[in-house]
mmCIF file of C-alpha atoms in Angstrom:
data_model
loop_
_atom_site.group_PDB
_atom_site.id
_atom_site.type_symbol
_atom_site.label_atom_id
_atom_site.label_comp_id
_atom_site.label_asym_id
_atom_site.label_seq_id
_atom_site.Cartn_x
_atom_site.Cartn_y
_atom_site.Cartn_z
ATOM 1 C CA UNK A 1 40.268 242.534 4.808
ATOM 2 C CA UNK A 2 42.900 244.984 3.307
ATOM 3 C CA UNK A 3 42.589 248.037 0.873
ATOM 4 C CA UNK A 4 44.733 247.566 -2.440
ATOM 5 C CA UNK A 5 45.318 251.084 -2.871
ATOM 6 C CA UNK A 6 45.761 251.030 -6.015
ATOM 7 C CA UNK A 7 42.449 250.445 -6.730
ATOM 8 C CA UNK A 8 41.195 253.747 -4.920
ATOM 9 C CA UNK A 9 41.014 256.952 -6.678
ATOM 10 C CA UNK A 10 44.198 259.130 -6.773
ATOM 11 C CA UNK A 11 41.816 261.514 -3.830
ATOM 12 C CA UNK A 12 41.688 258.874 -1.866
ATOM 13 C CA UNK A 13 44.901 257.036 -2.057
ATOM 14 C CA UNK A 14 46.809 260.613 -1.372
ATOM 15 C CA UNK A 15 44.565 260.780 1.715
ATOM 16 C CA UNK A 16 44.814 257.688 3.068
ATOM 17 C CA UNK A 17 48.780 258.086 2.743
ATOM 18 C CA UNK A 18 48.337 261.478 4.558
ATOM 19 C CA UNK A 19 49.468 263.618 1.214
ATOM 20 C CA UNK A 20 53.155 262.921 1.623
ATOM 21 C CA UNK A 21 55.207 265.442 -0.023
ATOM 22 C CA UNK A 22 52.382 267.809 -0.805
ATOM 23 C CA UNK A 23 52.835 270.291 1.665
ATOM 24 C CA UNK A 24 54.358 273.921 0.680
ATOM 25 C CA UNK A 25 57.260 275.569 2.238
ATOM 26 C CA UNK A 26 56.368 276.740 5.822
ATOM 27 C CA UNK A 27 53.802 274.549 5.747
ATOM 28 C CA UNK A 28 54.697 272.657 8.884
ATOM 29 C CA UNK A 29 56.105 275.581 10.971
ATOM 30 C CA UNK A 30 53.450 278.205 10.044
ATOM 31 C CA UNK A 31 55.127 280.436 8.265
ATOM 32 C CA UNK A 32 53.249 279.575 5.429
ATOM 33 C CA UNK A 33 49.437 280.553 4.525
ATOM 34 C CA UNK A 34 47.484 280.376 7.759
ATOM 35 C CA UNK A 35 44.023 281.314 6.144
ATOM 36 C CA UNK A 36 42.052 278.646 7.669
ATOM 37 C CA UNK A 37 43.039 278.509 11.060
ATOM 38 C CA UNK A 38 42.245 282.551 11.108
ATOM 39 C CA UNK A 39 38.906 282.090 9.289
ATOM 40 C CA UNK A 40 38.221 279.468 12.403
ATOM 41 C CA UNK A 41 39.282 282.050 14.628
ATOM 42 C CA UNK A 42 37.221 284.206 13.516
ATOM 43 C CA UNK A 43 40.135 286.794 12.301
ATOM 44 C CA UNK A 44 39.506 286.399 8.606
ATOM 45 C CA UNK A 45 36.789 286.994 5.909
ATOM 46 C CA UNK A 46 36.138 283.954 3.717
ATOM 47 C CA UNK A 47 36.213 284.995 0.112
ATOM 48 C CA UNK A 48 34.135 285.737 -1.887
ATOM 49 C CA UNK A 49 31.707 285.655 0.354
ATOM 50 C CA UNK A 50 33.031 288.035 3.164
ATOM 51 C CA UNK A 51 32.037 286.647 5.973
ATOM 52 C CA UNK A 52 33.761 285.948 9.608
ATOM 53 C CA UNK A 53 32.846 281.914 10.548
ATOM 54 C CA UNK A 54 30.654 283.286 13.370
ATOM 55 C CA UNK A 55 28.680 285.582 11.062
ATOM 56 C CA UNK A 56 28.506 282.696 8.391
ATOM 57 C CA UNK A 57 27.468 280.105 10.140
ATOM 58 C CA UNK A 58 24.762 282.107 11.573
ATOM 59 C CA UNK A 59 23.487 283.447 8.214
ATOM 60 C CA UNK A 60 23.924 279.404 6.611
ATOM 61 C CA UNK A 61 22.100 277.719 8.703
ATOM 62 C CA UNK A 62 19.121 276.586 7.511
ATOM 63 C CA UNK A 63 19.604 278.649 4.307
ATOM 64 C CA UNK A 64 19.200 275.381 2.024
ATOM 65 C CA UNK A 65 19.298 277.900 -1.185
ATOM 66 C CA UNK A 66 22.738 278.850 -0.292
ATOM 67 C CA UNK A 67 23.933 275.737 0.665
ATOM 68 C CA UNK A 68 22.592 274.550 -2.490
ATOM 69 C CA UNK A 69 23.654 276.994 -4.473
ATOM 70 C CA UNK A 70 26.816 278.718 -3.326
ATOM 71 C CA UNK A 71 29.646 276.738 -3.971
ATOM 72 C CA UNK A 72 32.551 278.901 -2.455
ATOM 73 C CA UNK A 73 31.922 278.275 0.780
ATOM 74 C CA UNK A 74 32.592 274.466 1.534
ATOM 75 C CA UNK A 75 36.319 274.969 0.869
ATOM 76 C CA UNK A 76 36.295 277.250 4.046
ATOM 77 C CA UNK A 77 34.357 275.203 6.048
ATOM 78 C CA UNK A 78 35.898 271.763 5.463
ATOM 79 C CA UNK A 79 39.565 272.777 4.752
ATOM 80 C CA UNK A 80 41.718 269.842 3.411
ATOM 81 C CA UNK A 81 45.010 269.332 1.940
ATOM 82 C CA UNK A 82 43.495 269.386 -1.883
ATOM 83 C CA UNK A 83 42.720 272.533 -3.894
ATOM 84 C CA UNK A 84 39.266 272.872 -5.287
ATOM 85 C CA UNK A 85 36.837 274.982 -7.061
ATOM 86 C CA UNK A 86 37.510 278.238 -4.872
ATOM 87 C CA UNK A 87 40.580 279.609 -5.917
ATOM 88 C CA UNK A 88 40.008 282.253 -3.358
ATOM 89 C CA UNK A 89 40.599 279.545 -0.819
ATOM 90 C CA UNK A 90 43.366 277.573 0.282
ATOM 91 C CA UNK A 91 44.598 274.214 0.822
ATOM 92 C CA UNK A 92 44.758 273.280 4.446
ATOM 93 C CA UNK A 93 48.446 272.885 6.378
ATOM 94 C CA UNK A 94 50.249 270.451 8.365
ATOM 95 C CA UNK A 95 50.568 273.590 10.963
ATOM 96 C CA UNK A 96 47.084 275.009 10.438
ATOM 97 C CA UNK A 97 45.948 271.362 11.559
ATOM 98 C CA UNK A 98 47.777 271.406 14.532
ATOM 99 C CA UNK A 99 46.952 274.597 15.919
ATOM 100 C CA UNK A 100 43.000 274.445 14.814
ATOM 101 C CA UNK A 101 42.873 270.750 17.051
ATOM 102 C CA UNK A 102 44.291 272.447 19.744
ATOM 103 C CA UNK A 103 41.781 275.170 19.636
ATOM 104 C CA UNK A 104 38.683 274.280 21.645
ATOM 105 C CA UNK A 105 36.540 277.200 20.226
ATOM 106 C CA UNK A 106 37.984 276.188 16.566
ATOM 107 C CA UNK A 107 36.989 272.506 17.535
ATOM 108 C CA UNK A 108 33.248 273.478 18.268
ATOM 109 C CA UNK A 109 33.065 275.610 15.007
ATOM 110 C CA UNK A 110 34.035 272.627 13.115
ATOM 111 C CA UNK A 111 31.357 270.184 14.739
ATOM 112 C CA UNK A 112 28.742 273.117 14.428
ATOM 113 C CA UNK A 113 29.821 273.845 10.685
ATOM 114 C CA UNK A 114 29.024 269.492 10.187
ATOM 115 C CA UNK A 115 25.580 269.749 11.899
ATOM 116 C CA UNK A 116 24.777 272.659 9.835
ATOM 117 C CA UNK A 117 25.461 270.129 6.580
ATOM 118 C CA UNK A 118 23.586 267.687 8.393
ATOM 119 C CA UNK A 119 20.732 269.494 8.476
ATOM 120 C CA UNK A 120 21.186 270.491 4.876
ATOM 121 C CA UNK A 121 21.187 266.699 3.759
ATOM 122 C CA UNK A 122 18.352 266.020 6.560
ATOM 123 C CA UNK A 123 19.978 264.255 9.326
ATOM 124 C CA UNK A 124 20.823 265.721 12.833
ATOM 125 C CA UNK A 125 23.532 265.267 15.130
ATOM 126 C CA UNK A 126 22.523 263.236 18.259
ATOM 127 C CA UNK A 127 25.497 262.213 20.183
ATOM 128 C CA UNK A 128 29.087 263.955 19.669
ATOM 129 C CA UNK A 129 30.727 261.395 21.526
ATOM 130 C CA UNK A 130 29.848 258.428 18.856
ATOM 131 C CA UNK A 131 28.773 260.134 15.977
ATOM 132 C CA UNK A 132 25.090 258.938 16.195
ATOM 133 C CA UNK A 133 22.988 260.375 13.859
ATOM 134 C CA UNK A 134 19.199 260.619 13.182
ATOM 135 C CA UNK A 135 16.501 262.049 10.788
ATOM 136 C CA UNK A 136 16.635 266.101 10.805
ATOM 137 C CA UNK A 137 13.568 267.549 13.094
ATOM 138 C CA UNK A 138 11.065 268.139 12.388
ATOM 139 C CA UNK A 139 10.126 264.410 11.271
ATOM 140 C CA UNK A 140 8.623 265.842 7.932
ATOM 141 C CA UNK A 141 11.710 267.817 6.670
ATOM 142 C CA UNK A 142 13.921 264.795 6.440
ATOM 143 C CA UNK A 143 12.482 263.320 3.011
ATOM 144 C CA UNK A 144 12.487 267.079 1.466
ATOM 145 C CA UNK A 145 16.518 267.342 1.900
ATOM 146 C CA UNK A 146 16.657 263.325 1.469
ATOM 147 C CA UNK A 147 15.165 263.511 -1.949
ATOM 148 C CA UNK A 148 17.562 266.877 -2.263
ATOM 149 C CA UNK A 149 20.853 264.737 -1.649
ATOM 150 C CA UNK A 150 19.632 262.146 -4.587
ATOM 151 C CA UNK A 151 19.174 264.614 -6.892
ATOM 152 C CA UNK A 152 22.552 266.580 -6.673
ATOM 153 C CA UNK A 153 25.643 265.174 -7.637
ATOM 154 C CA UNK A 154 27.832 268.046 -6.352
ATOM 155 C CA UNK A 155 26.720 267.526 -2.505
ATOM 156 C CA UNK A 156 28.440 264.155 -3.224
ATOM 157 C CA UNK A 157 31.804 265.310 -3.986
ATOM 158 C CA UNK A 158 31.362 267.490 -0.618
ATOM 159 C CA UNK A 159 30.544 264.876 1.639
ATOM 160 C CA UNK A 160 33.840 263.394 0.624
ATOM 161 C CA UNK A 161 35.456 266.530 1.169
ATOM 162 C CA UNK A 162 33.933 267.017 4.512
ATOM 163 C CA UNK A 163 34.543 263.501 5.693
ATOM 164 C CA UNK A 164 38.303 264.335 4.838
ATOM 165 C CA UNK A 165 38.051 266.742 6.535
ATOM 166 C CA UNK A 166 36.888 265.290 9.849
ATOM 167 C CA UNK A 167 39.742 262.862 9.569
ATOM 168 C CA UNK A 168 42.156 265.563 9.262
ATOM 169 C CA UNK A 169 40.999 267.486 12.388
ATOM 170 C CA UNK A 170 40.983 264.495 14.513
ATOM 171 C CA UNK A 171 36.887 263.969 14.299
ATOM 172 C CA UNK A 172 36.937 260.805 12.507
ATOM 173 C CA UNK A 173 34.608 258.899 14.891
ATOM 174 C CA UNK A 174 31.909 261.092 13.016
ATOM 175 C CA UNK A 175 32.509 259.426 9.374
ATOM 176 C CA UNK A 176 31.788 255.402 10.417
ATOM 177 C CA UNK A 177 28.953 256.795 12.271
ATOM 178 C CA UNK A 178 27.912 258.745 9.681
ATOM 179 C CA UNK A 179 27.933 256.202 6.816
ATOM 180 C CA UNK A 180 26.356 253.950 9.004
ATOM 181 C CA UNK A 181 23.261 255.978 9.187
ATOM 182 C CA UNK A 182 23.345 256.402 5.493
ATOM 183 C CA UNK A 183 23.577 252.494 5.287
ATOM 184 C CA UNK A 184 20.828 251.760 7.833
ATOM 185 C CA UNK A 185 18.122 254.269 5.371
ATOM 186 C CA UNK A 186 19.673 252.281 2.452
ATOM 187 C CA UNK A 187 19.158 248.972 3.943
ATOM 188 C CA UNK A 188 16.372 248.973 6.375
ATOM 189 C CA UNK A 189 14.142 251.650 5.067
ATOM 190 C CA UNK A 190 15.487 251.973 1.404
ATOM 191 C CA UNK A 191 16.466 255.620 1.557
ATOM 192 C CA UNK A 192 18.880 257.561 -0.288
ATOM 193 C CA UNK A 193 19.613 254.641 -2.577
ATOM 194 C CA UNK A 194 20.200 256.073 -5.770
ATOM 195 C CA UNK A 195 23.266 254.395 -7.906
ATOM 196 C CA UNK A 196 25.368 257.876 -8.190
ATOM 197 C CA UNK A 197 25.059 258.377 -4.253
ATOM 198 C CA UNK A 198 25.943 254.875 -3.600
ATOM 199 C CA UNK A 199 28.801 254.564 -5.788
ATOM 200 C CA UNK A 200 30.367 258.023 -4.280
ATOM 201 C CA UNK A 201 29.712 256.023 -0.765
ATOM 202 C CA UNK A 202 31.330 252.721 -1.478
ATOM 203 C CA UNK A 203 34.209 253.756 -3.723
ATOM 204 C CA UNK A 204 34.676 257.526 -1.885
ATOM 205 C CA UNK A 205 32.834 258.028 1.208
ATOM 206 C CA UNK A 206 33.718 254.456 2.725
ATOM 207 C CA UNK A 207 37.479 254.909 1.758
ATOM 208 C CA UNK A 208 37.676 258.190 3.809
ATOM 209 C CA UNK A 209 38.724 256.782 7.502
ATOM 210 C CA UNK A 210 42.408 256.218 8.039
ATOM 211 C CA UNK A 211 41.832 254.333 10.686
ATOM 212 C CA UNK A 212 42.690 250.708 9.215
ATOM 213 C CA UNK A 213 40.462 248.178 10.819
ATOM 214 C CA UNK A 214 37.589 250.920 11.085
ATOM 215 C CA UNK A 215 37.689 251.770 7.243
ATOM 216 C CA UNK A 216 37.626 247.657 6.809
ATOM 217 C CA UNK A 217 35.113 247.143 8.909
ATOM 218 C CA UNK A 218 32.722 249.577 7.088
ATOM 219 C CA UNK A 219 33.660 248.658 3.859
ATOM 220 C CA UNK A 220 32.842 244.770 4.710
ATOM 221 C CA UNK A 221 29.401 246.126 6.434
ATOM 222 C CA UNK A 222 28.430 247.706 3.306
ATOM 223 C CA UNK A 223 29.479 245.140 0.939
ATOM 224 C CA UNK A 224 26.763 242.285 3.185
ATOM 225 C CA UNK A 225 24.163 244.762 2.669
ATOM 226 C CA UNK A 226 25.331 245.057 -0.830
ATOM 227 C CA UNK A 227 25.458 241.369 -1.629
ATOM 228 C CA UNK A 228 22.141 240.909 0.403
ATOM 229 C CA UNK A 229 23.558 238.666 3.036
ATOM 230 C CA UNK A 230 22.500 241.392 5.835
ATOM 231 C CA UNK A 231 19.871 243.803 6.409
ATOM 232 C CA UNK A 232 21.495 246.626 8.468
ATOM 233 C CA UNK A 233 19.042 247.727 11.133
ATOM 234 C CA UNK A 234 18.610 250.855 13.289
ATOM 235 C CA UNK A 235 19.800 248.696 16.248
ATOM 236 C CA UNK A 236 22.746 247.077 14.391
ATOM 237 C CA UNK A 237 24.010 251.005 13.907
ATOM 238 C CA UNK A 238 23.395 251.957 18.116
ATOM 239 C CA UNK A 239 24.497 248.739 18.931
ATOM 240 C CA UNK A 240 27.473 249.056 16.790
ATOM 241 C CA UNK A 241 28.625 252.633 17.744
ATOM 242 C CA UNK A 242 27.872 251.982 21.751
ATOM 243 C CA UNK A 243 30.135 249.035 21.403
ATOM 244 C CA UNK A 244 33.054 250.907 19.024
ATOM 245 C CA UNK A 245 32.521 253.433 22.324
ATOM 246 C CA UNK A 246 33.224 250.973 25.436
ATOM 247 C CA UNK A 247 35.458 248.842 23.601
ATOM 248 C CA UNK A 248 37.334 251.443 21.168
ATOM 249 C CA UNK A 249 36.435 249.223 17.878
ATOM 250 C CA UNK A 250 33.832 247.876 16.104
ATOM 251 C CA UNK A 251 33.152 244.269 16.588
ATOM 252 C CA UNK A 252 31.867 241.581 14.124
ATOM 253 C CA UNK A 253 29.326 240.314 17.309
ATOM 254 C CA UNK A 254 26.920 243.037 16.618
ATOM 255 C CA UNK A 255 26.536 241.953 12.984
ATOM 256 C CA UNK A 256 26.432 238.292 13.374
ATOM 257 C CA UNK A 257 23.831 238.153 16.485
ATOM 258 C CA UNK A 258 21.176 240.508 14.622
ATOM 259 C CA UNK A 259 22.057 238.423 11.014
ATOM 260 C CA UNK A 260 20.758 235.066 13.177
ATOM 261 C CA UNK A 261 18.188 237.315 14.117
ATOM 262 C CA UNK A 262 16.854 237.752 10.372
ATOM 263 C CA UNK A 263 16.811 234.576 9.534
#
């Protein structure tokens, strides 16, 4: 199981090859723009919005109108090495990552910034050390922001931005697990199933894990539950994320045992 890159979008092939040559001068020694490693720190104001991190994520949680409808702000939050819409905003550094993953306070905004978005798409954090996810509390808000997520095409685009982002700042253990849970709704309960939302998951969304074997392990989950040869259950996705934790990958067992399961 191998990606041809070629066959990914130019996004995804310049993150999967770690955006060789497209860092600016200074870039790797930080003398360059530092703008999102001080917004982390709480030093700088985003912009436009002129907030500090601490003050925004207060004021955006649970705010679904401004999640929804402010679209300056995920450029702060989930820095990468790509421009975007926000022109106030800049691209993430080589430097800038280094310094924010050695930052523990930096570290916990970032996680805390992702369960705010969770929320926002109505799922909930439940284990930082896998990833595991779950329906937002309380049960009934879930299908509300569900439904949401189906509807809007631009929340799309920032998932893949903010699973980039992850990667980048060394939280990639959160994107498997997170398009796991998005494949368990699909395929056990048939949630957020929508074609636009499933093609940004199997040609973006899966594609966004560097790791080699995890990214090809996901990719071949989602194509069985594609193709119909699997039904990927709540138990599949624990099982499979408690294993990837005591063993440090995913393993083919978890799939084939629950597959004789279902027959």
């Amino acid at each position: 199981m191998s990606t041809n890159l070629p066959d990914l979008p130019r996004d995804i092939r310049a993150f999967l090859m770690g955006y060789q040559g497209n860092a600016t001068p200074g870039a790797f020694q930080g003398t360059g723009p530092s703008d999102n490693l001080k917004f982390y720190q709480n030093q700088l104001r985003c912009r436009p919005d002129r907030l500090l991190v601490e003050d925004a994520l207060t004021q955006w949680k649970d705010d679904y109108d401004e999640l929804e409808f402010n679209h300056g702000y995920i450029q702060w939050l989930f820095p990468i090495q790509e421009d975007g819409m926000n022109f106030l905003a800049q691209r993430l550094t080589p430097y800038e990552i280094s310094a924010m993953k050695a930052d523990a306070q930096v570290m916990r905004r970032i996680v805390k910034s992702y369960t705010i978005m969770l929320e926002f798409y109505g799922m909930r954090l439940q284990s930082e050390e896998t990833g595991l996810l779950g329906r937002a509390l309380p049960p009934q808000n879930y299908g509300t922001r569900y439904r949401n997520l189906l509807r809007t095409f631009h929340n799309n685009l920032r998932i893949t931005r903010i699973l980039k982002c992850l990667s980048e700042l060394g939280l990639e253990r959160f994107n498997a697990a997170f398009l796991l849970h998005v494949l368990n709704e699909q395929s056990e309960n048939a949630e957020l199933k929508s074609q636009d939302l499933q093609d940004s998951m199997d040609k973006w969304w899966a594609n966004c894990i560097r790791d080699d074997y995890e990214r090809e392990w996901v990719r071949h989950t989602i194509v069985k539950v594609r193709t119909g040869q699997l039904v990927f259950t709540r138990q599949m996705y624990e099982m499979a994320l408690e294993g990837r934790k005591l063993s440090g990958k995913f393993s083919d067992e978890v799939l084939d045992a629950n597959a004789s399961n279902q027959v």
